[in-house]
PDB file of C-alpha atoms and ligand atoms in Angstrom:
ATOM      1  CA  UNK A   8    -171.570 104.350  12.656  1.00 48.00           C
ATOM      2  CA  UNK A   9    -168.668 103.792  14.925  1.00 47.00           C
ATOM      3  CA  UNK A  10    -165.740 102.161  12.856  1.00 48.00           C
ATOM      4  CA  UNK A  11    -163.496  99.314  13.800  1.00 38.00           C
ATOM      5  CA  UNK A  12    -160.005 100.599  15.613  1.00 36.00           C
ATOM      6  CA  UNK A  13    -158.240  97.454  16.338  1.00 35.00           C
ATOM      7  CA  UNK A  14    -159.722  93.823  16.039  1.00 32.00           C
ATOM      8  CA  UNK A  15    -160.090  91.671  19.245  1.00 28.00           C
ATOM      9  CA  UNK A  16    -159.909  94.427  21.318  1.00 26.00           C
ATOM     10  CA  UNK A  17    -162.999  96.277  22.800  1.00 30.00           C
ATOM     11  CA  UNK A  18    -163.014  99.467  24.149  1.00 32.00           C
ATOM     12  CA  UNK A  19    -165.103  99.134  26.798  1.00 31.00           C
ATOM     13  CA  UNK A  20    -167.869 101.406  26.762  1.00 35.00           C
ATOM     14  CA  UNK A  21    -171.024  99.753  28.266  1.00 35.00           C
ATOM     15  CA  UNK A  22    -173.343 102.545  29.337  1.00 41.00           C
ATOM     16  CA  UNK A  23    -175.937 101.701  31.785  1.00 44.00           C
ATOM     17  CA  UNK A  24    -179.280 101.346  31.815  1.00 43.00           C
ATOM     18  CA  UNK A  25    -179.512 103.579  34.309  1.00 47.00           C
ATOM     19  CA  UNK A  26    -177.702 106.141  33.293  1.00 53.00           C
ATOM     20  CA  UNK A  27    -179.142 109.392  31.835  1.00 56.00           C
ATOM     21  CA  UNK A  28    -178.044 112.029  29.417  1.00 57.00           C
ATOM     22  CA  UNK A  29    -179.777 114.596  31.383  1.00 57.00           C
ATOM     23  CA  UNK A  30    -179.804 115.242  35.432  1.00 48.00           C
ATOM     24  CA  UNK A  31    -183.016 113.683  36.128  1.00 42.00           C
ATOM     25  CA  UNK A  32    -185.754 115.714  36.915  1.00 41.00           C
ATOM     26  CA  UNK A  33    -185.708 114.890  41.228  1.00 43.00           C
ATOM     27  CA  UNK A  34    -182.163 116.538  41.439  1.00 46.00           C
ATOM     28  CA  UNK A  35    -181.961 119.978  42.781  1.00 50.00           C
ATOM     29  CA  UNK A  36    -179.361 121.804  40.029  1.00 50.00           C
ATOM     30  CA  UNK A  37    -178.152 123.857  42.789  1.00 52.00           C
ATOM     31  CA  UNK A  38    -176.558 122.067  44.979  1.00 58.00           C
ATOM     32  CA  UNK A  39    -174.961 118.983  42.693  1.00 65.00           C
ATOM     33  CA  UNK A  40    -171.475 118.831  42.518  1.00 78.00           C
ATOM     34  CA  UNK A  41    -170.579 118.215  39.062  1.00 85.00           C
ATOM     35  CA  UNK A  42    -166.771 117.389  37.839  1.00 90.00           C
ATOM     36  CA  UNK A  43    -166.272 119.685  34.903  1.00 94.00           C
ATOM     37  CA  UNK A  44    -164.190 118.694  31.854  1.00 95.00           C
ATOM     38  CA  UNK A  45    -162.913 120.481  29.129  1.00 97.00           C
ATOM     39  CA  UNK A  46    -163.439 119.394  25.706  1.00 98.00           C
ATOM     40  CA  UNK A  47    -161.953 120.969  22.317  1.00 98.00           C
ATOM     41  CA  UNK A  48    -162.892 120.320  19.005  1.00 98.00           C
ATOM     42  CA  UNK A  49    -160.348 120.968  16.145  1.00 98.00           C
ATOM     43  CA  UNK A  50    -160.335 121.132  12.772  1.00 98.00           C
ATOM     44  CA  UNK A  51    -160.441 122.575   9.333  1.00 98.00           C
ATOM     45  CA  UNK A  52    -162.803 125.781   8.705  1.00 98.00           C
ATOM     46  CA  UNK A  53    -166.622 124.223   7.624  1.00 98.00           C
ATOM     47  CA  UNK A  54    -165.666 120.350   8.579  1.00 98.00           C
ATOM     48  CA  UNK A  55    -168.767 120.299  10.746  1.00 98.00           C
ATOM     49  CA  UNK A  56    -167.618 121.023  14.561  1.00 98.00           C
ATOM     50  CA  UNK A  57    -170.321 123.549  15.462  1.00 98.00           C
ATOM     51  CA  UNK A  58    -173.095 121.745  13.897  1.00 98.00           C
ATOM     52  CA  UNK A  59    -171.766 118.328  15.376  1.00 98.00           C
ATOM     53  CA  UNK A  60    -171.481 119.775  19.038  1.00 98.00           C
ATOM     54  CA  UNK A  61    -175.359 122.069  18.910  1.00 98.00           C
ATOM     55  CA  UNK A  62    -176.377 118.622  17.705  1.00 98.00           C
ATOM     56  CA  UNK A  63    -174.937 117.115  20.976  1.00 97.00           C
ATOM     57  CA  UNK A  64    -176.107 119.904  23.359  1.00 96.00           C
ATOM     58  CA  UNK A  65    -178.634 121.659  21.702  1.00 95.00           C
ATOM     59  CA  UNK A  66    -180.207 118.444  20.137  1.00 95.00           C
ATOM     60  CA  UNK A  67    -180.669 119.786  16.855  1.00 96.00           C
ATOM     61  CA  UNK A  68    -179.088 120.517  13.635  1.00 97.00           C
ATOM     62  CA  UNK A  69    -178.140 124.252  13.271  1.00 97.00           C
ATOM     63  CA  UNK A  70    -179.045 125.822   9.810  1.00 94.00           C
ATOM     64  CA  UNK A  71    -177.395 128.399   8.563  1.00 95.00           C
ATOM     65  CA  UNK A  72    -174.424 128.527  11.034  1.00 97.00           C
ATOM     66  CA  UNK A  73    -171.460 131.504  11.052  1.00 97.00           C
ATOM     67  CA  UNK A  74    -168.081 131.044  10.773  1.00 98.00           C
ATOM     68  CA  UNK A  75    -166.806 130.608  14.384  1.00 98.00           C
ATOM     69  CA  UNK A  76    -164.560 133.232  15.374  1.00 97.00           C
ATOM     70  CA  UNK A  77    -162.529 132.186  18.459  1.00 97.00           C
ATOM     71  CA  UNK A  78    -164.207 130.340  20.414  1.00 97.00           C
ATOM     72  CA  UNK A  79    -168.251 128.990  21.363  1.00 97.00           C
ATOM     73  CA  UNK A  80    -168.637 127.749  24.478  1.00 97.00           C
ATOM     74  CA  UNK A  81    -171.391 124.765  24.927  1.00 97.00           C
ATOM     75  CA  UNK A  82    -172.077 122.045  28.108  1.00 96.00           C
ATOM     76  CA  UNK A  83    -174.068 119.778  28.965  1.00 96.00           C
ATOM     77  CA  UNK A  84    -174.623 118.292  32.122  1.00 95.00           C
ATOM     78  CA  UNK A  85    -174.561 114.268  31.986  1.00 94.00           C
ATOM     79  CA  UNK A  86    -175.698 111.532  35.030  1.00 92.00           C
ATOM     80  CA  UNK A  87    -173.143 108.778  34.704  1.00 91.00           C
ATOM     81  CA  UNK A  88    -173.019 105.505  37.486  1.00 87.00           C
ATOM     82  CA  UNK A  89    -174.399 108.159  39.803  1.00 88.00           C
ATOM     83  CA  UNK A  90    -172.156 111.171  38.970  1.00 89.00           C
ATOM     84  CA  UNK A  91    -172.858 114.328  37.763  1.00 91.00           C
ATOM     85  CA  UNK A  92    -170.520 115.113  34.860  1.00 92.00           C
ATOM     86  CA  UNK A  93    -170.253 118.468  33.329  1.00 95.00           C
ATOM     87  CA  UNK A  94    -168.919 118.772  29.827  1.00 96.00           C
ATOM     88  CA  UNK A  95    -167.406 122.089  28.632  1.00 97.00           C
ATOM     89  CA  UNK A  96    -167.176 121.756  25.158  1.00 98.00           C
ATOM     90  CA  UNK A  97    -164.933 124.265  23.378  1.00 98.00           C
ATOM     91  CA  UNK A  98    -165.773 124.784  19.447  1.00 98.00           C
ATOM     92  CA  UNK A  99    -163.075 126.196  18.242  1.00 98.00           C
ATOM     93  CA  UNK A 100    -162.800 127.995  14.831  1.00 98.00           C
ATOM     94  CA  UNK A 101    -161.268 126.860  11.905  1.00 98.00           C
ATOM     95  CA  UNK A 102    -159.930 129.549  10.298  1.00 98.00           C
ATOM     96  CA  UNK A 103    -156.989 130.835  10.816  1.00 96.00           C
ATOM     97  CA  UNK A 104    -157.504 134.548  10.736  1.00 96.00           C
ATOM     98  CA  UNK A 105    -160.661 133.616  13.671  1.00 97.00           C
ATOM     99  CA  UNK A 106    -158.369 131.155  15.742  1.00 96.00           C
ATOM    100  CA  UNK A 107    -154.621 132.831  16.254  1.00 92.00           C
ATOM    101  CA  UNK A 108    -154.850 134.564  19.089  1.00 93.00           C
ATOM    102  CA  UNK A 109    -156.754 131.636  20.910  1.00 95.00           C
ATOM    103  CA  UNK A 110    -154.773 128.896  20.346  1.00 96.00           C
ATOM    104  CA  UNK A 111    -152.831 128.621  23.612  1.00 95.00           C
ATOM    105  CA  UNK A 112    -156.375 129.112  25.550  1.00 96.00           C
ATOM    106  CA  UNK A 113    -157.333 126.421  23.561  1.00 97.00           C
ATOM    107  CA  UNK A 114    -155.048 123.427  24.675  1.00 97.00           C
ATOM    108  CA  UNK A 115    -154.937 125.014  28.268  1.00 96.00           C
ATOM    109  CA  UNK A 116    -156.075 122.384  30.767  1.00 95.00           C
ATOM    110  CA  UNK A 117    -157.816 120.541  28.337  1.00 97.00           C
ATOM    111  CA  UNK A 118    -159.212 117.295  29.585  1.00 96.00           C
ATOM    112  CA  UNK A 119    -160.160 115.950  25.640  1.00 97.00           C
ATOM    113  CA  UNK A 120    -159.614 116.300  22.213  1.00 98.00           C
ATOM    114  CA  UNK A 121    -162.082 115.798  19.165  1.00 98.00           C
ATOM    115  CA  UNK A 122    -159.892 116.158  15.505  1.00 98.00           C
ATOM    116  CA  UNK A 123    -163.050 116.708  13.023  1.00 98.00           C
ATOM    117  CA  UNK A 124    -162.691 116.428   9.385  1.00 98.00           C
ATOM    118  CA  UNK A 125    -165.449 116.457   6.787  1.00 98.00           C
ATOM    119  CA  UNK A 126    -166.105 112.927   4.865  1.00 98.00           C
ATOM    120  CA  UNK A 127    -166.118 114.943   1.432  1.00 98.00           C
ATOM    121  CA  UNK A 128    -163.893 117.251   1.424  1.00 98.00           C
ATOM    122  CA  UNK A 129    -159.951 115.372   0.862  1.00 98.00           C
ATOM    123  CA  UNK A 130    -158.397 118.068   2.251  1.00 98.00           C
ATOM    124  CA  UNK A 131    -159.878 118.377   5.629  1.00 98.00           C
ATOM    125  CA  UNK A 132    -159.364 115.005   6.035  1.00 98.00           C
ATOM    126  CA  UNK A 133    -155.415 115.500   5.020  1.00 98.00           C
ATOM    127  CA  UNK A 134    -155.275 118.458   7.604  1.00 98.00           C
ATOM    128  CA  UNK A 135    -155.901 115.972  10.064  1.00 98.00           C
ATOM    129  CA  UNK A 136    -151.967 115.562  10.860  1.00 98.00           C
ATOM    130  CA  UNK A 137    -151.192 119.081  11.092  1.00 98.00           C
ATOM    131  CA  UNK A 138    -153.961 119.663  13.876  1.00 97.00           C
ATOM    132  CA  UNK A 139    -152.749 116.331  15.460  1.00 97.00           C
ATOM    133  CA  UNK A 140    -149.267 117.921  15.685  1.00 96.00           C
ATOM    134  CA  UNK A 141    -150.461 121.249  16.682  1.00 96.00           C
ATOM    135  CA  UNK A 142    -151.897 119.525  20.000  1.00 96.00           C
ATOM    136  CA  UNK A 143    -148.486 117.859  20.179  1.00 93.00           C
ATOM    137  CA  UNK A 144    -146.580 121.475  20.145  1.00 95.00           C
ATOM    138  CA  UNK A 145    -148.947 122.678  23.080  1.00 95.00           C
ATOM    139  CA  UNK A 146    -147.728 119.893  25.563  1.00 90.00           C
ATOM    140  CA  UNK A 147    -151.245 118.002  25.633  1.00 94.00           C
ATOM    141  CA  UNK A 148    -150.401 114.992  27.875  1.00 89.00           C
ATOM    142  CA  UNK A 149    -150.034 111.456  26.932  1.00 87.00           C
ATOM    143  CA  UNK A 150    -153.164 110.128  28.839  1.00 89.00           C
ATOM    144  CA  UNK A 151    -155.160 112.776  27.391  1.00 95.00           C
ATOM    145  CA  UNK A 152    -158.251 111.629  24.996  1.00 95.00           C
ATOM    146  CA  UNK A 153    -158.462 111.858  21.590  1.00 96.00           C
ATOM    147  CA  UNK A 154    -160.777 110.849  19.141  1.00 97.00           C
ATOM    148  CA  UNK A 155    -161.166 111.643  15.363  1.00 98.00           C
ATOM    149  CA  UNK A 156    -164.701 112.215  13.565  1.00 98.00           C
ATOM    150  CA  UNK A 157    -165.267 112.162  10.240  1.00 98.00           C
ATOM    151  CA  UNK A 158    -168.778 114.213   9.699  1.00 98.00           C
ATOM    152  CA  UNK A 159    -171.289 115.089   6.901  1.00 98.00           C
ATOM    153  CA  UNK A 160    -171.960 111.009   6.164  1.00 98.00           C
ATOM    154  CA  UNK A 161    -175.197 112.053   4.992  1.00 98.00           C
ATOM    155  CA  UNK A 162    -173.566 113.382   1.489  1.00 98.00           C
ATOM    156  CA  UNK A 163    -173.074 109.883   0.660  1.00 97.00           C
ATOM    157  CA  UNK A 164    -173.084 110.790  -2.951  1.00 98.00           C
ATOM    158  CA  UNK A 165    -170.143 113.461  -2.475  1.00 98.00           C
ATOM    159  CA  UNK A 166    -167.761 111.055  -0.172  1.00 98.00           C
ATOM    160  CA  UNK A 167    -163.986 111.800  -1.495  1.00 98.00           C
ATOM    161  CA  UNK A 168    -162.444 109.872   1.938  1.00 98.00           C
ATOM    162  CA  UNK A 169    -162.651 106.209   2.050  1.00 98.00           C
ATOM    163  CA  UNK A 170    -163.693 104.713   5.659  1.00 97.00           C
ATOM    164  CA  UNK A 171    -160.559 102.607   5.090  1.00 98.00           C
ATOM    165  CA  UNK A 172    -158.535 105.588   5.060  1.00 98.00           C
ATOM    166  CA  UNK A 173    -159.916 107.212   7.798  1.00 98.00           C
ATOM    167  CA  UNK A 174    -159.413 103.580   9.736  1.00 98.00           C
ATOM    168  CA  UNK A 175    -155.800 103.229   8.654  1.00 98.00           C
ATOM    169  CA  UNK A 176    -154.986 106.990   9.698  1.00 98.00           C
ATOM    170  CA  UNK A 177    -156.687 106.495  12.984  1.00 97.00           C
ATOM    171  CA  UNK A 178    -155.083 103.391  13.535  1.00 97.00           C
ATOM    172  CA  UNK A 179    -151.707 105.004  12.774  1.00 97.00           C
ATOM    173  CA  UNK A 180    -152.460 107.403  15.955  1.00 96.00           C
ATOM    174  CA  UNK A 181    -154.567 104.414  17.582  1.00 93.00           C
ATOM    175  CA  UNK A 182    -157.128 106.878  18.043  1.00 95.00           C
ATOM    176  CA  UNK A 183    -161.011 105.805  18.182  1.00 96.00           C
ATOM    177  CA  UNK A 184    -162.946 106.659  14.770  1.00 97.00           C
ATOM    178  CA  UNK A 185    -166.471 107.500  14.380  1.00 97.00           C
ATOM    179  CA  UNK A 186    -168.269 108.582  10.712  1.00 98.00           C
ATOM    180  CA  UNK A 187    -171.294 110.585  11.660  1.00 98.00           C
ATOM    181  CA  UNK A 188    -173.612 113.899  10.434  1.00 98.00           C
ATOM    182  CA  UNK A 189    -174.148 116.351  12.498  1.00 98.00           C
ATOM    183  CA  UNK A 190    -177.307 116.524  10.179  1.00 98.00           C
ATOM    184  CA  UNK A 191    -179.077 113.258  10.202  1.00 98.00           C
ATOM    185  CA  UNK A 192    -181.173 113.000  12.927  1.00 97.00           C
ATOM    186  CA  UNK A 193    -180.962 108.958  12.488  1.00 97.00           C
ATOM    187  CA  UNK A 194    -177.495 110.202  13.779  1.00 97.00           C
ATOM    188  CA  UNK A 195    -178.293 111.831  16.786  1.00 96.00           C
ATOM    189  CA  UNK A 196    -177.943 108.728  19.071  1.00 95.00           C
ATOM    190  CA  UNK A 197    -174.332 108.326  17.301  1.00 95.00           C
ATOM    191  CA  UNK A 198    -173.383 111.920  18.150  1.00 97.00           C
ATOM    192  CA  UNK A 199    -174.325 111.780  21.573  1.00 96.00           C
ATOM    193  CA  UNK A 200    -172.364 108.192  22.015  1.00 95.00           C
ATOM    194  CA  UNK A 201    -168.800 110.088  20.571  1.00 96.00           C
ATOM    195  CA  UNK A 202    -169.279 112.493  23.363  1.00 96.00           C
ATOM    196  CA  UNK A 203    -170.553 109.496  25.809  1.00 94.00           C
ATOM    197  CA  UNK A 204    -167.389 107.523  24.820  1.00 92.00           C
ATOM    198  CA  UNK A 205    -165.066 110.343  26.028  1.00 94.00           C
ATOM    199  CA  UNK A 206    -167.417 111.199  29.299  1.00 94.00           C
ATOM    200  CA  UNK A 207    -166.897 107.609  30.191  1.00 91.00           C
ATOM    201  CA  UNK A 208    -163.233 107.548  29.570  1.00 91.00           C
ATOM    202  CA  UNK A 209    -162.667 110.990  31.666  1.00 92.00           C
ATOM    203  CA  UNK A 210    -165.115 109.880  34.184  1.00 88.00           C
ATOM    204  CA  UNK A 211    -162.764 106.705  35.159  1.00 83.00           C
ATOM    205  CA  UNK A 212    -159.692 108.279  35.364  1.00 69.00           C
ATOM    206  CA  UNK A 213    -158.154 104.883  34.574  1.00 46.00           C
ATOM    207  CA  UNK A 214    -157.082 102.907  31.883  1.00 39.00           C
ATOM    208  CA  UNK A 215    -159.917 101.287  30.008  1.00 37.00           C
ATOM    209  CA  UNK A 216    -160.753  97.147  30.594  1.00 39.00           C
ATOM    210  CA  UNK A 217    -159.799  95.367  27.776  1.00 38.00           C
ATOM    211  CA  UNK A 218    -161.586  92.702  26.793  1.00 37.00           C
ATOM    212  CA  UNK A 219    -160.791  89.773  24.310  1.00 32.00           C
ATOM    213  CA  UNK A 220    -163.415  89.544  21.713  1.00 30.00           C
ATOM    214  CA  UNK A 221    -163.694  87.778  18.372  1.00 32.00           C
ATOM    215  CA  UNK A 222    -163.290  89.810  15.531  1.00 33.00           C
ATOM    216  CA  UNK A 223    -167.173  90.144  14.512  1.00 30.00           C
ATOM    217  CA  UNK A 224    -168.347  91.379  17.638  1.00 30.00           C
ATOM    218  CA  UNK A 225    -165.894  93.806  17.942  1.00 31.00           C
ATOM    219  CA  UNK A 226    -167.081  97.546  18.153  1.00 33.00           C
ATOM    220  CA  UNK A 227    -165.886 100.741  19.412  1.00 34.00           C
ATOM    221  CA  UNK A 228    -162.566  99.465  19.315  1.00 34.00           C
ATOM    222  CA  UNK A 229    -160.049 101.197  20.969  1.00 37.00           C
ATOM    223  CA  UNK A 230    -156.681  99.512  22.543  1.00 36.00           C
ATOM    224  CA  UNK A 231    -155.642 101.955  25.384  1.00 37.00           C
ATOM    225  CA  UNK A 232    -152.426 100.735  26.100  1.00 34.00           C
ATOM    226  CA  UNK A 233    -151.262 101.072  22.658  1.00 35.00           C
ATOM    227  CA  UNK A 234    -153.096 104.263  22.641  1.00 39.00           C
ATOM    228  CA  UNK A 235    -151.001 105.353  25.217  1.00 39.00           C
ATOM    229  CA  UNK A 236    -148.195 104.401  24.043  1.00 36.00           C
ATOM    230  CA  UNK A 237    -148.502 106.350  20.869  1.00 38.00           C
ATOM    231  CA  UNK A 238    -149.951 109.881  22.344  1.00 38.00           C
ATOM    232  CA  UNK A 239    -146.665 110.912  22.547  1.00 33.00           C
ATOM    233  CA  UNK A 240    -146.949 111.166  18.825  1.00 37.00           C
ATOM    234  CA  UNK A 241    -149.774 113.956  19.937  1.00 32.00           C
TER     235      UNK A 241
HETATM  236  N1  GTP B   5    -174.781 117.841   4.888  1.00 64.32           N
HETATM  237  C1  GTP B   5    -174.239 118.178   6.040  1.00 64.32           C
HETATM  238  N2  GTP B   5    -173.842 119.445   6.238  1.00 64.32           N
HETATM  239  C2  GTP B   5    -173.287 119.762   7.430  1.00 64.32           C
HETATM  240  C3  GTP B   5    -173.124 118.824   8.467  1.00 64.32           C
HETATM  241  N3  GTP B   5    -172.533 119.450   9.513  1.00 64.32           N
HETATM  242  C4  GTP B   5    -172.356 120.722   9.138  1.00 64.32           C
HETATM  243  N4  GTP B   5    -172.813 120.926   7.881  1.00 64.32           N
HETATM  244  C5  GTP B   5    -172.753 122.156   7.117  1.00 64.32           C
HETATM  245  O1  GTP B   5    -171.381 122.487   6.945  1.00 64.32           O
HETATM  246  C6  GTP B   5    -171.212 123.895   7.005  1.00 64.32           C
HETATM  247  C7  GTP B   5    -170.192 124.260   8.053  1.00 64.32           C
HETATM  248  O2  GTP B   5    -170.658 123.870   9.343  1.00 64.32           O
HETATM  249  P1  GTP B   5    -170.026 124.479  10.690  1.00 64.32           P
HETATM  250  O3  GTP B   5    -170.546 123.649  11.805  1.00 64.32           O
HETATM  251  O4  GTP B   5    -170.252 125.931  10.767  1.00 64.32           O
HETATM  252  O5  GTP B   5    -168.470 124.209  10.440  1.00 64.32           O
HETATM  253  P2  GTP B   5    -167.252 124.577  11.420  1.00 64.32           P
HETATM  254  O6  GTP B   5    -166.321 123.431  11.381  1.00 64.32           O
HETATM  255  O7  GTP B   5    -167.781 124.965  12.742  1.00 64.32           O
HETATM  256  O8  GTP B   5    -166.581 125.839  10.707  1.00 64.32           O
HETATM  257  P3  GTP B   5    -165.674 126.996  11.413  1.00 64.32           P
HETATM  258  O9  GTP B   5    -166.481 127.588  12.517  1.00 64.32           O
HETATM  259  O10 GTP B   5    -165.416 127.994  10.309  1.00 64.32           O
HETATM  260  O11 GTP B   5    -164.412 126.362  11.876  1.00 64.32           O
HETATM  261  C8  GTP B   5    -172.592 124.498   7.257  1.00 64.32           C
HETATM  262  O12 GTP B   5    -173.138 124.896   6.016  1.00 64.32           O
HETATM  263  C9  GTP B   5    -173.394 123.329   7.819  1.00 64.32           C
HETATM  264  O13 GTP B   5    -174.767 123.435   7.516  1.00 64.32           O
HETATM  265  C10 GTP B   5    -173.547 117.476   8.231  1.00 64.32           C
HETATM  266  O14 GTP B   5    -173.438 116.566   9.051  1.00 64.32           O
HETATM  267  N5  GTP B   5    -174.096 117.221   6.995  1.00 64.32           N
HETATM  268 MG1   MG B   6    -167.733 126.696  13.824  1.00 64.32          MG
END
C-alpha cells in the first residue's frame, strides 16, 4: 500500500497505458540508447533490501538469501513515454563489518535513494535517521530522490512500527512512504510502482506537477517543493 505523505497534494505519478516494464519485444537491445540511473538502497542488516529489489528485477521472492557483503548489483531496463530507462540498482549491505570500505562508492553519483526499514523490527525503523544523515555527510544533492520503505507487511501479526509513525517520520523529511513485502506476491505490483515512482521522477528531470486534490482521493502523496526544501536535511 502506498501511504498518505501530505493531504491535498498529489504526487503526480500517472503511468501510461502504454508504457511497459520491459523493452518490448520489436526493439533491437543493441542499439537502444538507454539513460542509466543509479539507485541505492540503505538500511539496517536483514530489513528486506535484497529481497525487495530480486522481487523488482528478478520478479520473485528470494529464499534463503546471504548476508550482502558490499555491494549486489541489479537493473532492469524500463520503456517509459517512449524512453528507454536503465535502472542500476545498488543493494547495499547492512552490516557494518560488509559495508565500510564501500560507503563512499556508494553515494558516488547516485541518481536515488531508497532508506528500507523492516515493519517489525523497532529498531530498524529507529536507524532510519542515522542512514538519512549518513547520505547527508556524503554531499547527496538537494534534488536528489528519496523515498523510505517500510517492508515485511506480510508479518502482520509481528508489526512493532505503527503506519502513523512511519507517516509522521516521513513527513518530517517530506519523503514519499510506501509499506510493502518483498514476499507477498499480491505485492509485486506495489514493489514495482516504488521503483516506477522514482523512474518517473528521474526520467523528468523536473519538478513534479502538483495538483490540488481533496483529501480522499489523495494518493502517492508527495509535495516536491517542500521536499526540496527539506533535502538539505539529507
Ligand atoms: N516475511 C518476510 N520476510 C522477508 C521479506 N523480505 C525479506 N525477508 C526475509 O528477511 C531476511 C533478510 O532479507 P535480506 O533481503 O537478505 O535483507 P538485507 O536487508 O538485504 O540484509 P543485508 O544484506 O544483511 O543488509 C531473509 O530471511 C528474508 O527471507 C518480506 O517482505 N517478508
Ligand atoms: Mg542484502
Amino acid at each position: 500500500m502506498a501511504i498518505e505523505n501530505k493531504p491535498g497534494v498529489e504526487f503526480d505519478t500517472v503511468f501510461s497505458r502504454n508504457d511497459s516494464l520491459e523493452l518490448s519485444s520489436h526493439h533491437d537491445y543493441e542499439n537502444v540508447q538507454a539513460r542509466i540511473f543509479k539507485i541505492i538502497v540503505i538500511g539496517d542488516s536483514n530489513v528486506g533490501k535484497t529481497c525487495l529489489t530480486y522481487r523488482f528485477c528478478g520478479g520473485t521472492f528470494l529464499k534463503n538469501p546471504e548476508a550482502t557483503i558490499g555491494v549486489d548489483f541489479r537493473e532492469r531496463t524500463l520503456e517509459l513515454g517512449g524512453e528507454c530507462i536503465k535502472l542500476q540498482i545498488w543493494d547495499t549491505a547492512g552490516q557494518e563489518r560488509f559495508r565500510k570500505s564501500m560507503v563512499e562508492h556508494y553515494y558516488r553519483s547516485v541518481h536515488a535513494v531508497i532508506f528500507v526499514y523492516d515493519v517489525t523490527s523497532l529498531p530498524s525503523f529507529e536507524s532510519i535517521p542515522e542512514w538519512i544523515e549518513e547520505c547527508s555527510r556524503h554531499s547527496v544533492g538537494p534534488l536528489v530522490p528519496r523515498i523510505m520503505v517500510g517492508n515485511k507487511c506480510d508479518l502482520r501479526d509481528r508489526r512493532e512500527v505503527p503506519a502513523s509513525a512511519a507517516q509522521c517520520l516521513a513527513d518530517s523529511y517530506n519523503f514519499p512512504l510506501f509499506e510493502t513485502s518483498a514476499k507477498d506476491p499480491a505485492e509485486k505490483e506495489h514493489v514495482d510502482a516504488i521503483f516506477l515512482t522514482i523512474a518517473y521522477r528521474l526520467k523528468s528531470h523536473k519538478p513534479l506537477r502538483l495538483k490540488q486534490l481533496s483529501e480522499s482521493s489523495s494518493r502517492h502523496l508527495w509535495n516536491q517543493r517542500e521536499q526540496e526544501a527539506a533535502a538539505c536535511q539529507c
